[in-house]
Amino acid sequence: DNETNETRTSSTTDSERSNNFVQSWLGTNPKQWKHIYFTEPDLILQTRQTALPSLVQQLNKGWILTAHRLQPLPHIRQFDDIVNTAIETNNAALVRYLSQKLLPDFGSFHHANIT
């Protein structure tokens, strides 16, 4: 009997954890979402609970909400010392390889204020 009671207590705790998990992701009214698409298991999404009603409103207007993250990509400027050495030593194969594998140097990115 003790084992049965412990199992029931454990199941209740697991159920509560599951409900808390669903609420933390989808809010207190999960039925408000028509579709949920999970991708990239390493992507951690965080949203304020107070923002969920606004998100639902935008979705109902036809907007699409997607998760995003910045992915740093190396560009050739970060490898100036290697490229310069390759140029100085006439290592055309290395210069060509780096030019094909890295983003070109188009200068710094500046965000334009668009209102």
PDB file of C-alpha atoms in Angstrom:
ATOM      1  CA  ASP A   1       0.000   0.000   0.000  1.00  0.00           C
ATOM      2  CA  ASN A   2       2.832   2.390   0.776  1.00  0.00           C
ATOM      3  CA  GLU A   3       4.303   1.701  -2.673  1.00  0.00           C
ATOM      4  CA  THR A   4       0.908   2.444  -4.299  1.00  0.00           C
ATOM      5  CA  ASN A   5       0.578   5.722  -2.381  1.00  0.00           C
ATOM      6  CA  GLU A   6       4.117   6.729  -3.325  1.00  0.00           C
ATOM      7  CA  THR A   7       3.386   5.963  -6.986  1.00  0.00           C
ATOM      8  CA  ARG A   8       0.200   8.068  -6.897  1.00  0.00           C
ATOM      9  CA  THR A   9       2.066  10.943  -5.258  1.00  0.00           C
ATOM     10  CA  SER A  10       4.853  10.645  -7.816  1.00  0.00           C
ATOM     11  CA  SER A  11       2.325  10.543 -10.700  1.00  0.00           C
ATOM     12  CA  THR A  12       0.554  13.617  -9.392  1.00  0.00           C
ATOM     13  CA  THR A  13       3.864  15.417  -9.134  1.00  0.00           C
ATOM     14  CA  ASP A  14       4.789  14.384 -12.694  1.00  0.00           C
ATOM     15  CA  SER A  15       1.397  15.550 -13.936  1.00  0.00           C
ATOM     16  CA  GLU A  16       1.791  18.888 -12.189  1.00  0.00           C
ATOM     17  CA  ARG A  17       5.263  19.270 -13.663  1.00  0.00           C
ATOM     18  CA  SER A  18       3.880  18.497 -17.095  1.00  0.00           C
ATOM     19  CA  ASN A  19       1.118  21.097 -16.708  1.00  0.00           C
ATOM     20  CA  ASN A  20       3.622  23.685 -15.492  1.00  0.00           C
ATOM     21  CA  PHE A  21       5.854  22.916 -18.448  1.00  0.00           C
ATOM     22  CA  VAL A  22       2.990  23.309 -20.948  1.00  0.00           C
ATOM     23  CA  GLN A  23       1.897  26.553 -19.303  1.00  0.00           C
ATOM     24  CA  SER A  24       5.418  27.938 -19.335  1.00  0.00           C
ATOM     25  CA  TRP A  25       5.580  27.408 -23.099  1.00  0.00           C
ATOM     26  CA  LEU A  26       2.008  27.988 -24.233  1.00  0.00           C
ATOM     27  CA  GLY A  27       0.396  30.042 -21.485  1.00  0.00           C
ATOM     28  CA  THR A  28      -2.628  29.201 -19.364  1.00  0.00           C
ATOM     29  CA  ASN A  29      -4.843  28.741 -22.433  1.00  0.00           C
ATOM     30  CA  PRO A  30      -2.998  26.341 -24.781  1.00  0.00           C
ATOM     31  CA  LYS A  31      -6.125  25.960 -26.948  1.00  0.00           C
ATOM     32  CA  GLN A  32      -5.580  29.517 -28.221  1.00  0.00           C
ATOM     33  CA  TRP A  33      -2.839  28.202 -30.519  1.00  0.00           C
ATOM     34  CA  LYS A  34      -3.967  26.616 -33.794  1.00  0.00           C
ATOM     35  CA  HIS A  35      -0.565  25.187 -34.675  1.00  0.00           C
ATOM     36  CA  ILE A  36       2.675  24.675 -32.801  1.00  0.00           C
ATOM     37  CA  TYR A  37       5.864  23.852 -34.641  1.00  0.00           C
ATOM     38  CA  PHE A  38       8.922  22.877 -32.648  1.00  0.00           C
ATOM     39  CA  THR A  39      12.283  22.750 -34.336  1.00  0.00           C
ATOM     40  CA  GLU A  40      15.924  22.880 -33.333  1.00  0.00           C
ATOM     41  CA  PRO A  41      15.931  21.103 -29.978  1.00  0.00           C
ATOM     42  CA  ASP A  42      18.859  23.192 -28.798  1.00  0.00           C
ATOM     43  CA  LEU A  43      16.920  26.435 -29.255  1.00  0.00           C
ATOM     44  CA  ILE A  44      15.591  27.742 -25.956  1.00  0.00           C
ATOM     45  CA  LEU A  45      12.588  30.015 -26.314  1.00  0.00           C
ATOM     46  CA  GLN A  46      11.639  32.458 -23.617  1.00  0.00           C
ATOM     47  CA  THR A  47       8.575  34.655 -23.720  1.00  0.00           C
ATOM     48  CA  ARG A  48       6.970  36.742 -21.018  1.00  0.00           C
ATOM     49  CA  GLN A  49       3.582  35.314 -20.057  1.00  0.00           C
ATOM     50  CA  THR A  50       2.111  38.806 -20.367  1.00  0.00           C
ATOM     51  CA  ALA A  51       3.184  38.922 -24.040  1.00  0.00           C
ATOM     52  CA  LEU A  52       1.202  35.832 -25.065  1.00  0.00           C
ATOM     53  CA  PRO A  53      -2.166  37.588 -25.643  1.00  0.00           C
ATOM     54  CA  SER A  54      -0.474  40.081 -27.984  1.00  0.00           C
ATOM     55  CA  LEU A  55       1.207  37.244 -29.864  1.00  0.00           C
ATOM     56  CA  VAL A  56      -2.153  35.518 -30.304  1.00  0.00           C
ATOM     57  CA  GLN A  57      -3.682  38.769 -31.618  1.00  0.00           C
ATOM     58  CA  GLN A  58      -0.927  39.139 -34.209  1.00  0.00           C
ATOM     59  CA  LEU A  59      -1.313  35.526 -35.300  1.00  0.00           C
ATOM     60  CA  ASN A  60      -5.057  35.988 -35.676  1.00  0.00           C
ATOM     61  CA  LYS A  61      -4.337  38.989 -37.929  1.00  0.00           C
ATOM     62  CA  GLY A  62      -2.336  36.717 -40.213  1.00  0.00           C
ATOM     63  CA  TRP A  63       1.177  37.431 -38.988  1.00  0.00           C
ATOM     64  CA  ILE A  64       3.695  34.630 -38.634  1.00  0.00           C
ATOM     65  CA  LEU A  65       5.816  34.357 -35.493  1.00  0.00           C
ATOM     66  CA  THR A  66       9.145  32.583 -35.683  1.00  0.00           C
ATOM     67  CA  ALA A  67      11.968  32.073 -33.274  1.00  0.00           C
ATOM     68  CA  HIS A  68      15.224  33.663 -34.249  1.00  0.00           C
ATOM     69  CA  ARG A  69      18.737  33.824 -33.014  1.00  0.00           C
ATOM     70  CA  LEU A  70      21.893  35.456 -34.171  1.00  0.00           C
ATOM     71  CA  GLN A  71      24.411  33.037 -35.560  1.00  0.00           C
ATOM     72  CA  PRO A  72      27.938  34.420 -35.674  1.00  0.00           C
ATOM     73  CA  LEU A  73      29.568  33.742 -39.023  1.00  0.00           C
ATOM     74  CA  PRO A  74      33.277  34.278 -39.552  1.00  0.00           C
ATOM     75  CA  HIS A  75      34.356  36.672 -42.270  1.00  0.00           C
ATOM     76  CA  ILE A  76      37.688  37.097 -43.914  1.00  0.00           C
ATOM     77  CA  ARG A  77      38.584  40.233 -41.938  1.00  0.00           C
ATOM     78  CA  GLN A  78      38.888  38.066 -38.819  1.00  0.00           C
ATOM     79  CA  PHE A  79      41.704  36.151 -40.525  1.00  0.00           C
ATOM     80  CA  ASP A  80      43.750  39.110 -41.768  1.00  0.00           C
ATOM     81  CA  ASP A  81      46.983  37.770 -40.277  1.00  0.00           C
ATOM     82  CA  ILE A  82      46.589  34.383 -41.993  1.00  0.00           C
ATOM     83  CA  VAL A  83      45.497  35.928 -45.296  1.00  0.00           C
ATOM     84  CA  ASN A  84      48.347  38.469 -45.248  1.00  0.00           C
ATOM     85  CA  THR A  85      50.892  35.737 -44.511  1.00  0.00           C
ATOM     86  CA  ALA A  86      49.463  33.631 -47.335  1.00  0.00           C
ATOM     87  CA  ILE A  87      49.711  36.600 -49.724  1.00  0.00           C
ATOM     88  CA  GLU A  88      53.284  37.405 -48.623  1.00  0.00           C
ATOM     89  CA  THR A  89      54.359  33.776 -49.126  1.00  0.00           C
ATOM     90  CA  ASN A  90      52.546  33.479 -52.457  1.00  0.00           C
ATOM     91  CA  ASN A  91      50.238  30.777 -51.087  1.00  0.00           C
ATOM     92  CA  ALA A  92      47.465  31.377 -53.626  1.00  0.00           C
ATOM     93  CA  ALA A  93      45.763  28.087 -52.783  1.00  0.00           C
ATOM     94  CA  LEU A  94      45.222  29.179 -49.151  1.00  0.00           C
ATOM     95  CA  VAL A  95      43.995  32.635 -50.150  1.00  0.00           C
ATOM     96  CA  ARG A  96      41.542  31.055 -52.623  1.00  0.00           C
ATOM     97  CA  TYR A  97      40.371  28.509 -50.012  1.00  0.00           C
ATOM     98  CA  LEU A  98      39.741  31.168 -47.361  1.00  0.00           C
ATOM     99  CA  SER A  99      37.984  33.399 -49.890  1.00  0.00           C
ATOM    100  CA  GLN A 100      35.613  30.556 -50.750  1.00  0.00           C
ATOM    101  CA  LYS A 101      34.898  29.508 -47.161  1.00  0.00           C
ATOM    102  CA  LEU A 102      34.568  32.851 -45.395  1.00  0.00           C
ATOM    103  CA  LEU A 103      32.245  35.797 -45.883  1.00  0.00           C
ATOM    104  CA  PRO A 104      33.837  38.696 -47.761  1.00  0.00           C
ATOM    105  CA  ASP A 105      34.683  41.946 -46.001  1.00  0.00           C
ATOM    106  CA  PHE A 106      32.002  44.450 -46.977  1.00  0.00           C
ATOM    107  CA  GLY A 107      32.773  46.717 -44.037  1.00  0.00           C
ATOM    108  CA  SER A 108      30.899  47.165 -40.787  1.00  0.00           C
ATOM    109  CA  PHE A 109      27.179  46.675 -40.497  1.00  0.00           C
ATOM    110  CA  HIS A 110      25.303  49.738 -39.296  1.00  0.00           C
ATOM    111  CA  HIS A 111      21.657  49.571 -38.339  1.00  0.00           C
ATOM    112  CA  ALA A 112      19.616  52.242 -40.052  1.00  0.00           C
ATOM    113  CA  ASN A 113      16.904  53.927 -38.012  1.00  0.00           C
ATOM    114  CA  ILE A 114      13.737  53.131 -39.897  1.00  0.00           C
ATOM    115  CA  THR A 115      10.574  54.647 -38.489  1.00  0.00           C
TER     116      THR A 115
END
